[in-house]
Amino acid sequence: MNVLVTGGAGFIGSNFVYYQLKNHPEDKVIVVDKLTYAGNLSTLKPIMDKIVFEKVDICDEKEIDRVFREHKPDVVVNFAAESHVDRSIENPNVFLETNIMGTANMMNHCRKYGDIRYHQVSTDEVYGDLPLDRPDLLFTEETPIHTSSPYSASKASADLLVGAYLRTFGLPVTISRCSNNYGPYHFPEKLIPLMIANALADKPLPVYGKGENVRDWLYVEDHCSAIDLIIRKGKIGEVYNIGGNNEIHNIDIVKMICEKLDKPESLITYVTDRKGHDLRYAIDSSKIQRELGWTPATTFPEGLQKTVDWYLANKDWWEEIISGEYQNYYEKMYGNR
Ligand code: NAD
Ligand code: DAU
């Protein structure tokens, strides 16, 4: 099978590429990535001879057409996106372009080349948020779409388009909506890697608001195994929620990281809250567990330890990132916060 992975130089996409090579060595993997600030070719360096890499924007009609003609994918897995909520608050437009128009462009080519199987990697953020004081409430696949940020609105728009291509054109599609991932190759603008990098440098650990917001954490390899099951065994037209049942307050995660790195909690600095900050995400993933037999393999304590160990062992990877343009980003986002 020829598997076309967009966004394969990013966090989850690259982990998925590694997962594919390990578990389906007979398949051919084609990676399409524009290499934005979030894409890192060094992540794929050890496996460059085992994959096809195309530096292409998913919005580029001509180039995506060439990629489909040359590499004849059997399945497209669309990870490519602008993915950071804070950046979407600063500059929404690129989110609309990549996350919506890019999705449409990929599906148009799936249609053109014979109704190729298409999987959309979506997010639990399309469901909005849940109250902090109702632990009984979880997002199911039936929860109405109700978004908060330009990022989540762009992802929800893409999901609606995917549904429209199913109903109107009969394109064989699936959608997965996953909770917060963590693990190797996570870009250090996101909570866990940012806190690890700052703590190691004895820099302040900027917690938004009171740190009481809750996220439902899933080790990235478990997200990859779920998507792999969906593209091979999932039912066309279905949405699958993916989550780890690991609801944790942000402040508790930051404290755990301090403890693991033997750093004082006095580094924790409460800063101005994110605009429109979603309070709590919590996923009910019973459908994919029941219908496809998926279960997450990594508990949060194991996963967090593996992640901290990975960042300690791979300083070159992230120090290179935070030494460049990231400095300007950090100053702009956190300088006067
Ligand atoms: P990321 O920001 O780490 O990586 C995104 C990748 O897409 C980068 O390699 C980037 O270069 C590439 N890209 C961006 N714009 C592109 C374009 N126009 N054309 C081609 N490539 C482009 O993101 P991530 O955290 O790995 O997320 C991957 C996907 O999973 C996204 O669709 C995101 O919405 C979804 N998701 C993420 C999480 C999470 O916790 N990170 C959870 C659920 C769903
Ligand atoms: O739920 C899935 C989503 O998870 C994905 O769709 C997004 O692509 C992904 O980025 C992630 O979104 P979040 O906004 O939840 O992740 P982030 O790591 O940016 O923030 C996690 C929580 O930590 C959130 O409540 C904001 C808070 N936070 C974040 C940063 C970067 C802080 O308190 N301080 C920080 O410096």
CSV table of C-alpha atoms and ligand atoms in Angstrom, one decimal:
chain,number,residue,atom,x,y,z
A,1,MET,CA,0.0,0.0,0.0
A,2,ASN,CA,1.2,3.6,-0.8
A,3,VAL,CA,0.5,5.8,2.3
A,4,LEU,CA,0.7,9.5,1.7
A,5,VAL,CA,1.3,11.3,5.0
A,6,THR,CA,1.0,15.1,5.0
A,7,GLY,CA,2.7,17.0,7.8
A,8,GLY,CA,5.1,14.1,8.3
A,9,ALA,CA,7.9,16.4,9.4
A,10,GLY,CA,5.8,17.6,12.4
A,11,PHE,CA,5.3,16.1,15.8
A,12,ILE,CA,2.5,13.5,15.3
A,13,GLY,CA,3.1,13.1,11.6
A,14,SER,CA,6.7,12.1,12.1
A,15,ASN,CA,5.8,9.7,14.9
A,16,PHE,CA,3.3,8.2,12.5
A,17,VAL,CA,5.9,7.7,9.8
A,18,TYR,CA,8.2,5.9,12.2
A,19,TYR,CA,5.2,3.8,13.3
A,20,GLN,CA,4.4,2.9,9.7
A,21,LEU,CA,7.9,1.9,8.9
A,22,LYS,CA,8.1,-0.3,12.0
A,23,ASN,CA,4.8,-2.0,11.7
A,24,HIS,CA,4.2,-2.1,7.9
A,25,PRO,CA,7.7,-2.3,6.3
A,26,GLU,CA,6.0,-3.6,3.1
A,27,ASP,CA,4.2,-0.3,2.6
A,28,LYS,CA,5.6,2.8,0.8
A,29,VAL,CA,5.4,6.0,2.7
A,30,ILE,CA,5.3,9.4,0.9
A,31,VAL,CA,5.7,12.4,3.1
A,32,VAL,CA,4.4,15.8,2.0
A,33,ASP,CA,5.4,18.7,4.2
A,34,LYS,CA,5.8,22.4,3.6
A,35,LEU,CA,8.4,22.6,6.3
A,36,THR,CA,6.9,25.6,8.2
A,37,TYR,CA,8.5,26.6,11.5
A,38,ALA,CA,6.9,23.5,13.0
A,39,GLY,CA,8.3,21.0,10.4
A,40,ASN,CA,11.8,19.6,11.0
A,41,LEU,CA,13.6,17.6,8.4
A,42,SER,CA,16.2,16.5,11.0
A,43,THR,CA,13.4,14.5,12.6
A,44,LEU,CA,13.2,12.3,9.5
A,45,LYS,CA,16.9,12.2,8.8
A,46,PRO,CA,17.5,8.6,10.1
A,47,ILE,CA,14.8,7.3,7.7
A,48,MET,CA,15.2,9.5,4.7
A,49,ASP,CA,16.3,6.6,2.5
A,50,LYS,CA,13.2,4.6,3.5
A,51,ILE,CA,10.6,7.2,2.5
A,52,VAL,CA,9.8,9.6,-0.3
A,53,PHE,CA,9.9,13.2,0.9
A,54,GLU,CA,8.2,16.0,-1.0
A,55,LYS,CA,8.6,19.6,0.3
A,56,VAL,CA,5.2,20.7,-0.9
A,57,ASP,CA,2.4,22.9,0.5
A,58,ILE,CA,-0.9,21.0,0.7
A,59,CYS,CA,-2.6,24.2,-0.7
A,60,ASP,CA,-0.6,24.1,-3.9
A,61,GLU,CA,-2.9,22.6,-6.5
A,62,LYS,CA,-0.2,22.0,-9.2
A,63,GLU,CA,2.3,20.4,-6.9
A,64,ILE,CA,-0.2,18.2,-5.1
A,65,ASP,CA,-1.4,17.1,-8.5
A,66,ARG,CA,2.1,16.1,-9.5
A,67,VAL,CA,2.6,14.2,-6.1
A,68,PHE,CA,-0.6,12.2,-6.7
A,69,ARG,CA,0.4,11.4,-10.4
A,70,GLU,CA,4.0,10.4,-9.5
A,71,HIS,CA,3.4,8.5,-6.2
A,72,LYS,CA,-0.1,7.0,-6.7
A,73,PRO,CA,-1.3,6.9,-3.1
A,74,ASP,CA,-3.8,4.3,-1.9
A,75,VAL,CA,-4.5,6.3,1.2
A,76,VAL,CA,-4.0,9.9,2.3
A,77,VAL,CA,-3.6,10.7,6.0
A,78,ASN,CA,-3.8,14.5,6.5
A,79,PHE,CA,-1.8,15.6,9.5
A,80,ALA,CA,-0.6,18.9,7.9
A,81,ALA,CA,-2.0,21.8,9.8
A,82,GLU,CA,-1.2,25.0,11.7
A,83,SER,CA,-1.6,23.4,15.1
A,84,HIS,CA,-0.9,26.0,17.9
A,85,VAL,CA,-3.9,27.7,19.5
A,86,ASP,CA,-1.8,30.7,20.7
A,87,ARG,CA,-0.5,31.4,17.2
A,88,SER,CA,-4.0,31.2,15.8
A,89,ILE,CA,-5.0,34.0,18.2
A,90,GLU,CA,-2.1,36.2,16.9
A,91,ASN,CA,-2.7,35.4,13.2
A,92,PRO,CA,-5.7,33.4,12.2
A,93,ASN,CA,-5.4,33.7,8.4
A,94,VAL,CA,-2.7,31.0,7.8
A,95,PHE,CA,-4.9,28.6,9.9
A,96,LEU,CA,-7.8,29.1,7.5
A,97,GLU,CA,-5.6,28.7,4.5
A,98,THR,CA,-3.8,25.5,5.5
A,99,ASN,CA,-6.4,23.8,7.7
A,100,ILE,CA,-9.4,24.5,5.5
A,101,MET,CA,-8.2,25.1,1.9
A,102,GLY,CA,-5.4,22.6,2.3
A,103,THR,CA,-7.9,19.9,3.4
A,104,ALA,CA,-10.2,20.7,0.4
A,105,ASN,CA,-7.2,20.6,-2.0
A,106,MET,CA,-6.1,17.2,-0.7
A,107,MET,CA,-9.7,15.8,-1.0
A,108,ASN,CA,-10.1,17.3,-4.5
A,109,HIS,CA,-7.1,15.3,-5.6
A,110,CYS,CA,-8.3,12.1,-3.9
A,111,ARG,CA,-11.5,12.5,-6.0
A,112,LYS,CA,-9.6,13.2,-9.2
A,113,TYR,CA,-7.4,10.1,-8.9
A,114,GLY,CA,-10.1,7.6,-8.3
A,115,ASP,CA,-11.8,8.2,-5.0
A,116,ILE,CA,-8.7,7.5,-2.9
A,117,ARG,CA,-9.2,6.7,0.7
A,118,TYR,CA,-8.8,9.9,2.8
A,119,HIS,CA,-8.3,10.2,6.6
A,120,GLN,CA,-8.6,13.6,8.3
A,121,VAL,CA,-6.6,14.0,11.6
A,122,SER,CA,-8.8,16.2,13.6
A,123,THR,CA,-8.9,17.2,17.3
A,124,ASP,CA,-11.1,17.1,20.4
A,125,GLU,CA,-11.0,20.9,20.3
A,126,VAL,CA,-13.8,20.9,17.7
A,127,TYR,CA,-16.2,20.0,20.6
A,128,GLY,CA,-15.3,23.2,22.5
A,129,ASP,CA,-14.8,22.7,26.2
A,130,LEU,CA,-16.4,21.1,29.3
A,131,PRO,CA,-17.0,22.5,32.7
A,132,LEU,CA,-14.4,21.8,35.4
A,133,ASP,CA,-17.0,20.7,37.9
A,134,ARG,CA,-18.8,18.1,35.8
A,135,PRO,CA,-16.4,15.1,35.7
A,136,ASP,CA,-19.3,13.0,34.4
A,137,LEU,CA,-19.4,14.9,31.1
A,138,LEU,CA,-17.1,13.6,28.3
A,139,PHE,CA,-16.9,14.4,24.5
A,140,THR,CA,-18.6,11.6,22.4
A,141,GLU,CA,-18.7,11.5,18.6
A,142,GLU,CA,-22.2,12.9,18.9
A,143,THR,CA,-21.2,16.0,20.9
A,144,PRO,CA,-22.1,19.1,18.8
A,145,ILE,CA,-19.3,21.0,17.2
A,146,HIS,CA,-18.8,24.2,19.2
A,147,THR,CA,-15.4,25.9,18.8
A,148,SER,CA,-13.5,28.6,20.8
A,149,SER,CA,-10.3,29.6,18.9
A,150,PRO,CA,-9.5,30.3,15.3
A,151,TYR,CA,-7.5,27.1,15.4
A,152,SER,CA,-10.4,24.9,16.5
A,153,ALA,CA,-12.8,26.8,14.2
A,154,SER,CA,-10.5,26.0,11.2
A,155,LYS,CA,-10.3,22.3,12.2
A,156,ALA,CA,-14.1,22.1,12.7
A,157,SER,CA,-14.6,23.7,9.2
A,158,ALA,CA,-12.3,21.1,7.7
A,159,ASP,CA,-14.3,18.3,9.4
A,160,LEU,CA,-17.5,19.7,8.0
A,161,LEU,CA,-15.9,19.8,4.5
A,162,VAL,CA,-14.9,16.1,5.0
A,163,GLY,CA,-18.5,15.3,5.8
A,164,ALA,CA,-19.7,17.1,2.8
A,165,TYR,CA,-17.3,15.3,0.4
A,166,LEU,CA,-18.6,12.0,1.8
A,167,ARG,CA,-22.2,12.9,1.4
A,168,THR,CA,-22.0,14.8,-1.9
A,169,PHE,CA,-19.3,13.0,-3.7
A,170,GLY,CA,-19.1,9.6,-1.9
A,171,LEU,CA,-15.4,10.1,-1.2
A,172,PRO,CA,-14.3,7.3,1.2
A,173,VAL,CA,-13.4,9.3,4.3
A,174,THR,CA,-12.9,8.9,8.0
A,175,ILE,CA,-12.1,11.4,10.7
A,176,SER,CA,-10.4,11.0,14.1
A,177,ARG,CA,-10.6,13.4,16.9
A,178,CYS,CA,-7.8,13.0,19.5
A,179,SER,CA,-7.0,14.7,22.8
A,180,ASN,CA,-3.7,16.3,23.7
A,181,ASN,CA,-0.6,14.3,22.6
A,182,TYR,CA,2.8,14.3,24.2
A,183,GLY,CA,6.1,12.4,23.5
A,184,PRO,CA,9.2,12.7,21.3
A,185,TYR,CA,9.6,15.4,18.6
A,186,HIS,CA,6.9,17.7,20.3
A,187,PHE,CA,7.6,21.2,19.3
A,188,PRO,CA,8.8,23.3,22.3
A,189,GLU,CA,6.0,25.9,22.0
A,190,LYS,CA,3.5,23.4,23.5
A,191,LEU,CA,3.0,22.9,27.3
A,192,ILE,CA,5.1,19.8,28.1
A,193,PRO,CA,8.2,20.3,26.0
A,194,LEU,CA,8.2,24.1,26.8
A,195,MET,CA,8.2,23.4,30.5
A,196,ILE,CA,10.9,20.7,30.2
A,197,ALA,CA,13.1,23.1,28.1
A,198,ASN,CA,12.6,26.1,30.5
A,199,ALA,CA,13.1,24.0,33.6
A,200,LEU,CA,16.4,22.6,32.3
A,201,ALA,CA,17.5,26.2,31.7
A,202,ASP,CA,16.2,27.4,35.1
A,203,LYS,CA,13.9,29.8,33.3
A,204,PRO,CA,10.4,30.7,34.6
A,205,LEU,CA,7.6,28.2,33.9
A,206,PRO,CA,4.7,30.3,32.5
A,207,VAL,CA,1.4,28.8,33.6
A,208,TYR,CA,-1.6,30.5,32.0
A,209,GLY,CA,-4.3,31.8,34.5
A,210,LYS,CA,-4.4,29.7,37.6
A,211,GLY,CA,-3.2,26.5,35.9
A,212,GLU,CA,-6.6,24.9,36.7
A,213,ASN,CA,-7.4,24.0,33.0
A,214,VAL,CA,-7.6,20.3,32.3
A,215,ARG,CA,-6.3,18.4,29.3
A,216,ASP,CA,-6.7,14.7,28.5
A,217,TRP,CA,-3.2,13.4,27.7
A,218,LEU,CA,-2.3,10.6,25.2
A,219,TYR,CA,1.1,9.3,24.4
A,220,VAL,CA,1.8,10.0,20.8
A,221,GLU,CA,2.5,6.4,19.8
A,222,ASP,CA,-1.0,5.5,21.0
A,223,HIS,CA,-2.5,8.1,18.7
A,224,CYS,CA,-0.5,6.6,15.8
A,225,SER,CA,-1.7,3.1,16.5
A,226,ALA,CA,-5.3,4.3,16.5
A,227,ILE,CA,-5.0,6.1,13.2
A,228,ASP,CA,-3.3,3.0,11.7
A,229,LEU,CA,-6.2,0.9,12.8
A,230,ILE,CA,-8.7,3.4,11.3
A,231,ILE,CA,-7.1,3.5,7.9
A,232,ARG,CA,-6.9,-0.2,7.7
A,233,LYS,CA,-10.1,-1.4,9.4
A,234,GLY,CA,-12.2,1.8,10.1
A,235,LYS,CA,-15.7,2.1,8.6
A,236,ILE,CA,-16.0,4.6,5.8
A,237,GLY,CA,-17.9,7.8,6.9
A,238,GLU,CA,-17.2,7.3,10.6
A,239,VAL,CA,-15.8,9.7,13.2
A,240,TYR,CA,-13.6,8.1,15.9
A,241,ASN,CA,-12.7,9.8,19.1
A,242,ILE,CA,-9.2,8.9,20.5
A,243,GLY,CA,-8.2,9.7,24.1
A,244,GLY,CA,-6.2,8.4,27.0
A,245,ASN,CA,-8.5,8.9,30.0
A,246,ASN,CA,-5.7,11.0,31.6
A,247,GLU,CA,-7.3,14.2,32.7
A,248,ILE,CA,-4.8,16.4,34.5
A,249,HIS,CA,-4.7,20.0,35.6
A,250,ASN,CA,-2.0,22.0,33.8
A,251,ILE,CA,-0.4,23.0,37.1
A,252,ASP,CA,-0.1,19.4,38.2
A,253,ILE,CA,1.8,18.5,35.0
A,254,VAL,CA,4.2,21.4,35.5
A,255,LYS,CA,4.8,20.3,39.1
A,256,MET,CA,5.5,16.7,37.9
A,257,ILE,CA,8.0,18.0,35.4
A,258,CYS,CA,9.8,20.0,38.2
A,259,GLU,CA,9.9,16.9,40.3
A,260,LYS,CA,11.3,14.7,37.6
A,261,LEU,CA,14.0,17.3,36.7
A,262,ASP,CA,14.7,18.1,40.4
A,263,LYS,CA,13.9,21.8,39.8
A,264,PRO,CA,12.2,24.0,42.4
A,265,GLU,CA,8.5,24.8,42.0
A,266,SER,CA,9.5,28.4,42.6
A,267,LEU,CA,10.2,28.6,38.9
A,268,ILE,CA,6.4,28.4,38.3
A,269,THR,CA,5.1,31.9,37.2
A,270,TYR,CA,1.5,32.5,36.7
A,271,VAL,CA,0.9,34.7,33.6
A,272,THR,CA,-2.0,36.3,31.8
A,273,ASP,CA,-4.5,33.7,30.6
A,274,ARG,CA,-5.0,32.6,27.0
A,275,LYS,CA,-7.9,34.5,25.4
A,276,GLY,CA,-11.0,32.2,25.1
A,277,HIS,CA,-9.1,29.5,27.0
A,278,ASP,CA,-10.9,26.2,26.9
A,279,LEU,CA,-11.4,24.9,30.5
A,280,ARG,CA,-11.5,21.1,30.2
A,281,TYR,CA,-11.2,18.5,27.5
A,282,ALA,CA,-12.1,14.9,28.2
A,283,ILE,CA,-12.6,12.2,25.5
A,284,ASP,CA,-14.9,9.2,25.5
A,285,SER,CA,-13.0,6.8,23.3
A,286,SER,CA,-15.3,3.8,23.8
A,287,LYS,CA,-16.3,3.6,20.2
A,288,ILE,CA,-12.9,2.9,18.7
A,289,GLN,CA,-12.1,0.6,21.6
A,290,ARG,CA,-15.3,-1.4,21.0
A,291,GLU,CA,-15.4,-1.3,17.2
A,292,LEU,CA,-11.8,-1.5,16.3
A,293,GLY,CA,-10.3,-3.1,19.4
A,294,TRP,CA,-7.9,-0.1,20.1
A,295,THR,CA,-6.5,0.4,23.5
A,296,PRO,CA,-3.8,2.9,24.6
A,297,ALA,CA,-0.6,1.0,25.6
A,298,THR,CA,1.2,3.7,27.7
A,299,THR,CA,0.1,5.1,31.0
A,300,PHE,CA,0.7,8.7,31.8
A,301,PRO,CA,3.5,8.1,34.4
A,302,GLU,CA,5.3,5.9,31.9
A,303,GLY,CA,4.8,8.2,29.0
A,304,LEU,CA,5.9,11.3,30.9
A,305,GLN,CA,9.0,9.6,32.1
A,306,LYS,CA,9.8,8.4,28.5
A,307,THR,CA,9.2,11.9,27.3
A,308,VAL,CA,11.4,13.6,29.8
A,309,ASP,CA,14.1,11.0,29.1
A,310,TRP,CA,13.8,11.7,25.4
A,311,TYR,CA,14.2,15.4,25.8
A,312,LEU,CA,17.3,14.8,28.0
A,313,ALA,CA,18.8,12.5,25.5
A,314,ASN,CA,18.0,14.6,22.4
A,315,LYS,CA,19.0,18.1,23.4
A,316,ASP,CA,20.5,18.7,20.0
A,317,TRP,CA,17.1,18.4,18.4
A,318,TRP,CA,15.3,21.0,20.5
A,319,GLU,CA,18.2,23.3,21.4
A,320,GLU,CA,18.6,23.9,17.6
A,321,ILE,CA,14.9,24.8,17.4
A,322,ILE,CA,14.8,27.2,20.4
A,323,SER,CA,18.0,29.0,19.4
A,324,GLY,CA,16.5,30.3,16.1
A,325,GLU,CA,13.3,32.2,15.2
A,326,TYR,CA,11.7,30.7,18.3
A,327,GLN,CA,13.5,33.4,20.4
A,328,ASN,CA,11.4,36.1,18.7
A,329,TYR,CA,8.3,34.0,19.1
A,330,TYR,CA,9.0,33.5,22.8
A,331,GLU,CA,9.7,37.2,23.4
A,332,LYS,CA,6.5,38.2,21.6
A,333,MET,CA,4.3,35.7,23.5
A,334,TYR,CA,5.8,35.8,26.9
A,335,GLY,CA,7.9,38.9,27.1
A,336,ASN,CA,5.3,41.2,28.7
A,337,ARG,CA,2.8,38.6,29.8
B,1,NAD,P1,2.8,20.3,14.2
B,1,NAD,O1,2.5,21.7,14.2
B,1,NAD,O2,3.8,19.7,15.1
B,1,NAD,O3,3.2,19.8,12.7
B,1,NAD,C1,2.5,20.2,11.6
B,1,NAD,C2,3.2,19.8,10.4
B,1,NAD,O4,2.5,20.2,9.2
B,1,NAD,C3,4.6,20.5,10.3
B,1,NAD,O5,5.6,19.6,9.8
B,1,NAD,C4,4.4,21.6,9.2
B,1,NAD,O6,5.6,21.9,8.5
B,1,NAD,C5,3.3,20.9,8.3
B,1,NAD,N1,2.6,21.9,7.6
B,1,NAD,C6,2.0,23.0,8.1
B,1,NAD,N2,1.3,23.7,7.1
B,1,NAD,C7,1.5,23.0,6.0
B,1,NAD,C8,1.1,23.1,4.6
B,1,NAD,N3,0.4,24.2,4.2
B,1,NAD,N4,1.4,22.2,3.7
B,1,NAD,C9,2.2,21.1,4.1
B,1,NAD,N5,2.7,20.9,5.3
B,1,NAD,C10,2.3,21.8,6.3
B,1,NAD,O7,1.4,19.6,14.5
B,1,NAD,P2,1.0,18.3,15.3
B,1,NAD,O8,0.9,18.6,16.8
B,1,NAD,O9,1.9,17.2,14.9
B,1,NAD,O10,-0.5,18.0,14.8
B,1,NAD,C11,-0.7,17.2,13.6
B,1,NAD,C12,-2.2,17.1,13.4
B,1,NAD,O11,-2.8,16.5,14.5
B,1,NAD,C13,-2.8,18.5,13.2
B,1,NAD,O12,-3.8,18.3,12.2
B,1,NAD,C14,-3.5,18.8,14.5
B,1,NAD,O13,-4.6,19.5,14.3
B,1,NAD,C15,-3.9,17.3,15.0
B,1,NAD,N6,-3.9,17.1,16.4
B,1,NAD,C16,-2.9,17.5,17.2
B,1,NAD,C17,-2.9,17.2,18.6
B,1,NAD,C18,-1.8,17.5,19.5
B,1,NAD,O14,-1.9,17.3,20.7
B,1,NAD,N7,-0.6,18.0,19.0
B,1,NAD,C19,-4.0,16.5,19.1
B,1,NAD,C20,-5.1,16.2,18.3
B,1,NAD,C21,-5.0,16.5,16.9
B,2,DAU,O1,-6.7,18.8,22.4
B,2,DAU,C1,-5.9,18.7,21.3
B,2,DAU,C2,-5.1,19.9,21.0
B,2,DAU,O2,-4.0,19.9,21.9
B,2,DAU,C3,-4.6,19.9,19.6
B,2,DAU,O3,-5.6,20.0,18.7
B,2,DAU,C4,-3.6,21.1,19.4
B,2,DAU,O4,-3.0,21.1,18.1
B,2,DAU,C5,-2.5,21.0,20.4
B,2,DAU,O5,-1.6,22.1,20.3
B,2,DAU,C6,-3.1,21.0,21.8
B,2,DAU,O6,-3.8,22.2,22.1
B,2,DAU,P1,-3.7,22.9,23.6
B,2,DAU,O7,-3.9,24.3,23.5
B,2,DAU,O8,-4.4,22.1,24.6
B,2,DAU,O9,-2.1,22.6,23.9
B,2,DAU,P2,-0.9,23.5,24.5
B,2,DAU,O10,0.2,22.6,24.8
B,2,DAU,O11,-0.7,24.8,23.8
B,2,DAU,O12,-1.5,23.9,25.9
B,2,DAU,C7,-1.9,22.9,26.9
B,2,DAU,C8,-2.5,23.7,28.1
B,2,DAU,O13,-1.4,24.3,28.8
B,2,DAU,C9,-3.5,24.7,27.8
B,2,DAU,O14,-4.5,24.7,28.8
B,2,DAU,C10,-2.7,26.0,27.8
B,2,DAU,C11,-1.6,25.7,28.9
B,2,DAU,N1,-0.3,26.4,28.7
B,2,DAU,C12,0.3,26.3,27.5
B,2,DAU,C13,1.5,26.9,27.2
B,2,DAU,C14,2.2,26.7,25.9
B,2,DAU,C15,0.2,27.1,29.7
B,2,DAU,O15,-0.3,27.2,30.8
B,2,DAU,N2,1.4,27.7,29.5
B,2,DAU,C16,2.1,27.6,28.3
B,2,DAU,O16,3.2,28.2,28.1
